[in-house]
Amino acid sequence: MRQATSTPASARRPAILAAMQDVMGPLPGEERRVPLDLCIHAEERLEGTTRLRVSYAAEPGDRVPAHLFLPQRAQGPVPGVLCLHQTTTIGKDEPAGLGGLLNLHYALELAQRGLVALAPDYPGFGDNHTDAYGLGYASTTMKAIWNHMRGLDLLQSLAEVQPDHLGCLGHSLGGHNTLFLAAFDERVRAAVTSCGFNSFRKYYGGDLTGWSHRGYMPRIADVYGRDAERLPFDFPDVLVAIAPRALFVNAPLRDSNFEVSGVHDCLTVARPVYEALGAEERLVAAFPDAEHDFPPAEREQAYRFLEEQLA
């Protein structure tokens, strides 16, 4: 576990991001930020919100498929939230309420509360068949970070969105990608991660095979031998890089993917940083008696957290 340090968080963040890029590969430069070229492929009016099936340009030669929810009766611009799906073949359709688990329809539920919500496909899921390595990335993780940054670009481009009131929410795969995005992009004012992390040392007893395949970060195997002790960053560092921005953590007590004591280890490092920055109320964690899930009570708590922090 990373130990707390007296170095200010603002000074630690560049080194943390550099360490993350040692594992994930470099964050793309501005040359990849082409016009969004938003295309609307289908539209469906629902109660209080309109669900659009869209795509937008991530970079030259690559587009991101997504569902975009716009409120029907907003009196002006509202906050926008990027909603990232878990590991599921249907990708964006689950948070959009078109299938999958009822507890993970969070893009639809946030939209029904009056927010703008964008649910994109992670590379390799849903309608996104992009090979990150064919585009020169060292990891699919970094490609996803760039795609999600472009999702923030899209939200900021919409007249319906308050451009400085952006959040991100995700479960499991979407949970840790929420953290990665928030670490790299300070436009994320509030983040919600559900079943998204623990310390690498406690992930399946230190077996990092699940983190090292092509869908994540192959360098964890190829460069660091799947050894948590050799990795230059861990999730306590990611949380520190997000501070003092708002962060809600859903960490069920019986999550077999992300054993809860490893979550506590990360929070033990992050809390003093938030406290030192006068932002202790912006780091909130819930520990429901559940498995790898986002139960209704914790979703409601998370939604209220986002609404308060993005107001």
Short mmCIF file of N, CA and C in Angstrom, two decimals, residues 11 27 37 82 110 124 130 136 168 201 223 262:
data_model
loop_
_atom_site.label_atom_id
_atom_site.label_comp_id
_atom_site.label_asym_id
_atom_site.label_seq_id
_atom_site.Cartn_x
_atom_site.Cartn_y
_atom_site.Cartn_z
N ALA A 11 1.53 18.85 -6.05
CA ALA A 11 2.88 18.54 -6.52
C ALA A 11 3.02 17.08 -6.88
N LEU A 27 -0.46 9.69 -22.99
CA LEU A 27 -1.72 10.33 -23.32
C LEU A 27 -1.57 11.02 -24.68
N ASP A 37 -17.75 16.06 -35.09
CA ASP A 37 -18.60 15.54 -36.16
C ASP A 37 -19.71 14.64 -35.59
N LEU A 82 -20.89 11.71 -17.86
CA LEU A 82 -20.43 10.59 -18.68
C LEU A 82 -20.69 9.31 -17.90
N LEU A 110 -30.22 8.84 -14.43
CA LEU A 110 -29.75 10.22 -14.28
C LEU A 110 -30.48 11.14 -15.25
N GLY A 124 -14.00 -2.51 -27.95
CA GLY A 124 -14.17 -3.96 -27.86
C GLY A 124 -15.52 -4.39 -27.33
N THR A 130 -12.97 -0.98 -32.38
CA THR A 130 -11.66 -0.38 -32.60
C THR A 130 -10.55 -1.19 -31.92
N GLY A 136 -1.84 2.71 -32.56
CA GLY A 136 -0.58 3.13 -31.95
C GLY A 136 -0.58 3.25 -30.45
N CYS A 168 -18.67 12.09 -13.92
CA CYS A 168 -18.49 10.78 -14.54
C CYS A 168 -18.88 9.72 -13.52
N ARG A 201 -2.24 -4.90 -4.86
CA ARG A 201 -1.70 -5.95 -4.01
C ARG A 201 -2.80 -6.89 -3.49
N VAL A 223 6.22 -5.74 -19.01
CA VAL A 223 7.29 -4.92 -18.43
C VAL A 223 7.45 -5.19 -16.94
N GLY A 262 -8.95 -3.97 0.51
CA GLY A 262 -8.08 -3.24 -0.41
C GLY A 262 -8.62 -1.88 -0.78
#
